[in-house]
Structures are given as structure tokens and as C-alpha cells.
mmCIF file of C-alpha atoms in Angstrom:
data_model
loop_
_atom_site.group_PDB
_atom_site.id
_atom_site.type_symbol
_atom_site.label_atom_id
_atom_site.label_comp_id
_atom_site.label_asym_id
_atom_site.label_seq_id
_atom_site.Cartn_x
_atom_site.Cartn_y
_atom_site.Cartn_z
ATOM 1 C CA UNK K 784 124.443 21.322 68.121
ATOM 2 C CA UNK K 785 125.230 22.126 71.702
ATOM 3 C CA UNK K 786 128.910 21.571 72.340
ATOM 4 C CA UNK K 787 129.084 22.538 75.983
ATOM 5 C CA UNK K 788 126.257 22.023 78.430
ATOM 6 C CA UNK K 789 125.958 23.536 81.860
ATOM 7 C CA UNK K 790 122.707 22.332 83.366
ATOM 8 C CA UNK K 791 122.737 24.465 86.494
ATOM 9 C CA UNK K 792 121.724 28.051 85.752
ATOM 10 C CA UNK K 793 122.027 28.968 89.413
ATOM 11 C CA UNK K 794 123.409 27.421 92.571
ATOM 12 C CA UNK K 795 123.714 28.266 96.235
ATOM 13 C CA UNK K 796 126.398 27.035 98.577
ATOM 14 C CA UNK K 797 127.172 27.741 102.190
ATOM 15 C CA UNK K 798 130.425 29.488 102.899
ATOM 16 C CA UNK K 799 133.287 27.064 103.623
ATOM 17 C CA UNK K 800 131.510 24.174 101.943
ATOM 18 C CA UNK K 801 132.546 22.548 98.677
ATOM 19 C CA UNK K 802 130.496 22.917 95.516
ATOM 20 C CA UNK K 803 130.513 21.143 92.161
ATOM 21 C CA UNK K 804 129.557 22.928 88.968
ATOM 22 C CA UNK K 805 128.583 20.587 86.161
ATOM 23 C CA UNK K 806 129.835 20.684 82.602
ATOM 24 C CA UNK K 807 129.440 18.165 79.822
ATOM 25 C CA UNK K 808 130.851 18.496 76.349
ATOM 26 C CA UNK K 809 130.424 16.982 72.948
ATOM 27 C CA UNK K 810 133.205 16.414 70.486
ATOM 28 C CA UNK K 811 134.568 13.659 68.310
ATOM 29 C CA UNK K 812 138.014 15.208 68.163
ATOM 30 C CA UNK K 813 140.639 13.292 70.113
ATOM 31 C CA UNK K 814 142.467 16.504 70.932
ATOM 32 C CA UNK K 815 140.747 19.270 72.838
ATOM 33 C CA UNK K 816 141.070 21.472 75.877
ATOM 34 C CA UNK K 817 138.630 22.353 78.595
ATOM 35 C CA UNK K 818 138.564 25.599 80.540
ATOM 36 C CA UNK K 819 136.685 27.067 83.427
ATOM 37 C CA UNK K 820 136.304 30.817 83.736
ATOM 38 C CA UNK K 821 134.890 32.952 86.494
ATOM 39 C CA UNK K 822 133.073 36.110 85.570
ATOM 40 C CA UNK K 823 132.601 38.645 88.359
ATOM 41 C CA UNK K 824 130.367 41.655 87.908
ATOM 42 C CA UNK K 825 133.258 43.530 86.313
ATOM 43 C CA UNK K 826 132.769 41.499 83.161
ATOM 44 C CA UNK K 827 136.229 40.085 82.742
ATOM 45 C CA UNK K 828 136.532 36.361 82.337
ATOM 46 C CA UNK K 829 139.057 35.094 84.860
ATOM 47 C CA UNK K 830 140.803 31.877 83.941
ATOM 48 C CA UNK K 831 140.542 29.269 86.677
ATOM 49 C CA UNK K 832 141.705 25.938 85.375
ATOM 50 C CA UNK K 833 142.595 24.032 82.203
ATOM 51 C CA UNK K 834 142.429 20.346 81.330
ATOM 52 C CA UNK K 835 143.862 18.915 78.159
ATOM 53 C CA UNK K 836 142.227 15.861 76.627
ATOM 54 C CA UNK K 837 145.424 13.864 76.916
ATOM 55 C CA UNK K 838 146.177 14.856 80.480
ATOM 56 C CA UNK K 839 146.220 11.783 82.648
ATOM 57 C CA UNK K 840 145.542 13.513 85.915
ATOM 58 C CA UNK K 841 142.771 15.874 86.891
ATOM 59 C CA UNK K 842 143.848 19.482 86.900
ATOM 60 C CA UNK K 843 144.040 21.324 90.192
ATOM 61 C CA UNK K 844 144.701 24.979 90.957
ATOM 62 C CA UNK K 845 144.484 25.908 94.600
ATOM 63 C CA UNK K 846 140.877 25.519 95.699
ATOM 64 C CA UNK K 847 139.785 24.612 92.188
ATOM 65 C CA UNK K 848 139.904 21.130 90.768
ATOM 66 C CA UNK K 849 138.499 19.725 87.582
ATOM 67 C CA UNK K 850 136.819 16.342 87.782
ATOM 68 C CA UNK K 851 137.615 15.119 84.276
ATOM 69 C CA UNK K 852 135.713 12.007 83.228
ATOM 70 C CA UNK K 853 136.633 11.500 79.622
ATOM 71 C CA UNK K 854 134.387 8.544 78.897
ATOM 72 C CA UNK K 855 131.391 10.455 80.193
ATOM 73 C CA UNK K 856 132.558 13.665 78.534
ATOM 74 C CA UNK K 857 132.217 15.638 81.683
ATOM 75 C CA UNK K 858 134.489 18.269 83.177
ATOM 76 C CA UNK K 859 132.964 19.360 86.440
ATOM 77 C CA UNK K 860 134.553 22.144 88.464
ATOM 78 C CA UNK K 861 134.925 21.552 92.168
ATOM 79 C CA UNK K 862 135.470 24.535 94.435
ATOM 80 C CA UNK K 863 136.543 23.574 97.909
ATOM 81 C CA UNK K 864 135.992 25.732 100.987
ATOM 82 C CA UNK K 865 133.764 28.283 99.237
ATOM 83 C CA UNK K 866 134.341 31.928 99.999
ATOM 84 C CA UNK K 867 131.989 34.874 99.642
ATOM 85 C CA UNK K 868 134.196 36.181 96.870
ATOM 86 C CA UNK K 869 133.442 33.070 94.839
ATOM 87 C CA UNK K 870 129.978 34.422 94.082
ATOM 88 C CA UNK K 871 130.010 34.963 90.326
ATOM 89 C CA UNK K 872 129.090 33.446 86.993
ATOM 90 C CA UNK K 873 131.117 30.421 85.996
ATOM 91 C CA UNK K 874 131.582 29.366 82.394
ATOM 92 C CA UNK K 875 132.844 26.084 81.067
ATOM 93 C CA UNK K 876 134.528 26.252 77.675
ATOM 94 C CA UNK K 877 136.121 23.922 75.186
ATOM 95 C CA UNK K 878 138.652 24.502 72.478
ATOM 96 C CA UNK K 879 138.870 21.654 70.052
ATOM 97 C CA UNK K 880 140.315 20.291 66.891
ATOM 98 C CA UNK K 881 142.929 22.543 65.453
ATOM 99 C CA UNK K 882 142.305 24.953 68.317
ATOM 100 C CA UNK K 883 140.542 27.436 66.118
ATOM 101 C CA UNK K 884 137.191 27.515 67.858
ATOM 102 C CA UNK K 885 135.966 28.134 71.345
ATOM 103 C CA UNK K 886 132.696 26.811 72.680
ATOM 104 C CA UNK K 887 131.192 28.193 75.839
ATOM 105 C CA UNK K 888 128.474 26.845 78.081
ATOM 106 C CA UNK K 889 125.570 28.986 79.189
ATOM 107 C CA UNK K 890 127.074 29.573 82.596
ATOM 108 C CA UNK K 891 126.198 28.847 86.195
ATOM 109 C CA UNK K 892 125.564 31.627 88.653
ATOM 110 C CA UNK K 893 127.019 30.680 92.009
ATOM 111 C CA UNK K 894 125.902 32.393 95.176
ATOM 112 C CA UNK K 895 127.879 31.764 98.323
ATOM 113 C CA UNK K 896 125.866 32.339 101.477
ATOM 114 C CA UNK K 897 127.491 33.520 104.702
ATOM 115 C CA UNK P 799 119.509 28.040 72.171
ATOM 116 C CA UNK P 800 120.749 31.436 71.189
ATOM 117 C CA UNK P 801 123.575 31.518 68.691
ATOM 118 C CA UNK P 802 126.343 34.015 68.257
ATOM 119 C CA UNK P 803 128.411 33.760 65.113
ATOM 120 C CA UNK P 804 131.863 35.187 64.568
ATOM 121 C CA UNK P 805 133.524 35.636 61.223
ATOM 122 C CA UNK P 806 136.183 34.953 60.187
ATOM 123 C CA UNK P 807 137.180 32.163 62.535
ATOM 124 C CA UNK P 808 140.759 32.445 61.426
ATOM 125 C CA UNK P 809 142.625 35.227 59.686
ATOM 126 C CA UNK P 810 146.242 35.700 58.765
ATOM 127 C CA UNK P 811 147.399 39.111 57.645
ATOM 128 C CA UNK P 812 150.507 41.116 57.004
ATOM 129 C CA UNK P 813 151.790 43.647 59.476
ATOM 130 C CA UNK P 814 150.306 47.072 58.862
ATOM 131 C CA UNK P 815 147.017 45.913 57.414
ATOM 132 C CA UNK P 816 143.610 46.220 59.061
ATOM 133 C CA UNK P 817 141.391 43.313 59.893
ATOM 134 C CA UNK P 818 137.663 43.318 60.579
ATOM 135 C CA UNK P 819 135.957 40.688 62.715
ATOM 136 C CA UNK P 820 132.184 40.392 62.772
ATOM 137 C CA UNK P 821 130.021 39.216 65.625
ATOM 138 C CA UNK P 822 126.390 38.429 64.906
ATOM 139 C CA UNK P 823 123.563 37.320 67.129
ATOM 140 C CA UNK P 824 121.662 35.011 64.825
ATOM 141 C CA UNK P 825 118.350 34.533 66.589
ATOM 142 C CA UNK P 826 118.032 37.336 69.078
ATOM 143 C CA UNK P 827 118.596 41.037 69.330
ATOM 144 C CA UNK P 828 121.555 42.053 71.409
ATOM 145 C CA UNK P 829 121.623 45.597 72.658
ATOM 146 C CA UNK P 830 124.954 44.865 74.312
ATOM 147 C CA UNK P 831 127.903 42.950 72.944
ATOM 148 C CA UNK P 832 131.293 42.430 74.483
ATOM 149 C CA UNK P 833 134.702 41.925 72.943
ATOM 150 C CA UNK P 834 137.424 39.916 74.649
ATOM 151 C CA UNK P 835 140.980 39.055 73.894
ATOM 152 C CA UNK P 836 142.442 35.772 75.037
ATOM 153 C CA UNK P 837 146.025 34.835 75.571
ATOM 154 C CA UNK P 838 146.894 31.130 75.733
ATOM 155 C CA UNK P 839 145.576 29.535 78.891
ATOM 156 C CA UNK P 840 144.912 32.904 80.413
ATOM 157 C CA UNK P 841 141.938 35.027 81.220
ATOM 158 C CA UNK P 842 139.691 36.453 78.604
ATOM 159 C CA UNK P 843 140.462 40.129 78.868
ATOM 160 C CA UNK P 844 137.457 42.337 78.384
ATOM 161 C CA UNK P 845 138.375 44.906 75.774
ATOM 162 C CA UNK P 846 135.187 46.860 75.368
ATOM 163 C CA UNK P 847 131.456 46.902 75.800
ATOM 164 C CA UNK P 848 129.511 47.697 72.686
ATOM 165 C CA UNK P 849 126.044 49.179 72.865
ATOM 166 C CA UNK P 850 123.889 49.424 69.779
ATOM 167 C CA UNK P 851 123.767 52.896 68.379
ATOM 168 C CA UNK P 852 126.331 54.407 70.704
ATOM 169 C CA UNK P 853 130.077 54.509 71.161
ATOM 170 C CA UNK P 854 131.774 51.523 72.698
ATOM 171 C CA UNK P 855 133.065 51.700 76.239
ATOM 172 C CA UNK P 856 136.686 50.637 76.326
ATOM 173 C CA UNK P 857 138.454 49.081 79.261
ATOM 174 C CA UNK P 858 141.491 50.764 80.673
ATOM 175 C CA UNK P 859 144.587 50.122 78.633
ATOM 176 C CA UNK P 860 142.757 49.263 75.417
ATOM 177 C CA UNK P 861 143.562 51.624 72.574
ATOM 178 C CA UNK P 862 140.391 52.982 71.043
ATOM 179 C CA UNK P 863 142.051 53.968 67.802
ATOM 180 C CA UNK P 864 143.686 50.593 67.502
ATOM 181 C CA UNK P 865 140.611 48.497 68.116
ATOM 182 C CA UNK P 866 137.634 50.111 66.440
ATOM 183 C CA UNK P 867 134.280 48.772 67.519
ATOM 184 C CA UNK P 868 131.053 49.447 65.712
ATOM 185 C CA UNK P 869 127.647 48.215 66.836
ATOM 186 C CA UNK P 870 125.509 49.426 63.990
ATOM 187 C CA UNK P 871 122.543 47.135 64.490
ATOM 188 C CA UNK P 872 120.956 44.972 67.155
ATOM 189 C CA UNK P 873 122.475 41.872 65.636
ATOM 190 C CA UNK P 874 125.918 42.954 64.494
ATOM 191 C CA UNK P 875 129.029 44.316 66.126
ATOM 192 C CA UNK P 876 132.373 44.587 64.398
ATOM 193 C CA UNK P 877 135.894 44.816 65.737
ATOM 194 C CA UNK P 878 138.506 46.277 63.430
ATOM 195 C CA UNK P 879 142.128 45.850 64.357
ATOM 196 C CA UNK P 880 143.820 48.745 62.600
ATOM 197 C CA UNK P 881 147.411 48.622 61.408
ATOM 198 C CA UNK P 882 147.841 45.198 62.931
ATOM 199 C CA UNK P 883 151.210 44.154 64.292
ATOM 200 C CA UNK P 884 152.481 40.746 65.398
ATOM 201 C CA UNK P 885 151.780 41.577 69.041
ATOM 202 C CA UNK P 886 148.097 41.861 68.115
ATOM 203 C CA UNK P 887 148.045 38.169 67.266
ATOM 204 C CA UNK P 888 145.550 36.584 69.580
ATOM 205 C CA UNK P 889 142.172 34.999 69.960
ATOM 206 C CA UNK P 890 139.352 37.533 69.875
ATOM 207 C CA UNK P 891 136.002 36.459 71.252
ATOM 208 C CA UNK P 892 132.701 38.278 71.320
ATOM 209 C CA UNK P 893 129.650 37.712 73.429
ATOM 210 C CA UNK P 894 126.147 39.048 73.198
ATOM 211 C CA UNK P 895 123.635 39.622 75.932
ATOM 212 C CA UNK P 896 119.944 38.936 75.551
ATOM 213 C CA UNK P 897 117.316 41.242 76.984
ATOM 214 C CA UNK P 898 116.889 38.729 79.820
ATOM 215 C CA UNK P 899 120.531 39.003 80.762
ATOM 216 C CA UNK P 900 121.873 35.741 79.384
ATOM 217 C CA UNK P 901 125.276 35.815 77.788
ATOM 218 C CA UNK P 902 126.189 33.840 74.689
ATOM 219 C CA UNK P 903 129.627 33.604 73.172
ATOM 220 C CA UNK P 904 130.944 33.464 69.668
ATOM 221 C CA UNK P 905 133.401 30.782 68.681
ATOM 222 C CA UNK P 906 136.288 33.165 68.523
ATOM 223 C CA UNK P 907 138.512 34.525 65.797
ATOM 224 C CA UNK P 908 142.163 33.671 65.733
ATOM 225 C CA UNK P 909 144.235 36.506 64.341
ATOM 226 C CA UNK P 910 147.785 35.896 63.221
ATOM 227 C CA UNK P 911 149.771 38.903 62.105
ATOM 228 C CA UNK P 912 152.915 38.121 60.157
#
């Protein structure tokens, strides 16, 4: 069964505008963690932001914020003031239960237009 | 959707022993597989790119003799951590690329070296 769903295979955004990348997850575990990674053409997965299931506030890291809606099981990534360097693949991931398994979404390719 | 399976999901071993982790693409052929190492709440570090039938391409700083990668078939790549030490304890994740360029991830293997 699909654990992490990213419904946007590709997106375009104008430079300096904000963009939201969607992610929904499926788990019955009360304890889990949600990650967003950026993958540039180099292949490395760059950690952007983390949200724990018990965290009361939405996580923020600079221009990145995670819109965590627990009841809806969504963890959308919001990038404010997009930059050309933000063009990359973005993966949503979940680690759940006893933190022994990672689940990744299929990714969203973001293109930032000048 | 495409499925990538990793085995074992969790392994505990004594210092000095070798551990093999398998990565299988269950319903597609993957000419290219990738191996990553993850530190808690940090980036997934790309360790090597594995191409079927040829030697793996290691990233700078990754010891080839320490982390042996074999991609013997289009559906299987293995990572062997040789003479494991406690500092090798980590989460190891593989991904496999389809011939259309999509990337699918395994669920990870948590290695604990005592």
C-alpha cells in the first residue's frame, strides 16, 4: 500500500513566488516523522525540514516551512520566495513506528522560471 | 507502483564482522541503483551509483574496499559493509531508477554495530 503520496510529478513556479509541494501519508502509528529532501542533479538527497508527529507547531527552516495537517495526514512543503537554485526534485518521506523503515514519495520536479 | 525491497530492514552485528544488504527492484528492471547513507535528521549522503554489470561509481570520501557494491543483475544490488565498526552504524537506503527515469526507494536498512 502506498505510504507516501506526492500527486504532482512536475511543477513550475515563477522566481520570487511561493510554491507548495503536496504530500500525504498513510500510517496508523501514533509516532512518526516526516521529512522533505531536495535532490539536485548531483544525486545527493539534501535534508530540508523535519516534522515529528507530536510536534505542536509546524516546522520551519529559513524559506522552507512544512504545513502539517495531522487530521488530514498531509505534510505539504512551502517554499517562499523561490530561487532559480530551487529547481530540483523534491521527495517527501516518512519514518514510522519503531523508526526502522523509511517510505519515500515518488517525487515532484520543481522548475523555477526566471 | 514500482517497488524496491531492502533486506534486512534491521541488522545488529559485532565489530569486525561483515554485513550484506540487498536491494531488489521487484517489478521492474533497474539498470542503475543508488546507495545512500543517512545520519539522523540529516541529508541522505549518496555513497555510490551502481550500474548493472559494471563497477560501481563511488562518491568522494567513500571507501570502496569498505563498502563493496555488486550489481549482478537488473533487479539486485548488494552493499556489503566489510569489517564493520561502530562508526558504520547508520541507516542505509537504496534507490532504483526505471528506464523512464523515475526513482523509487527502498525502506532502508538500519545497521547497528556493537
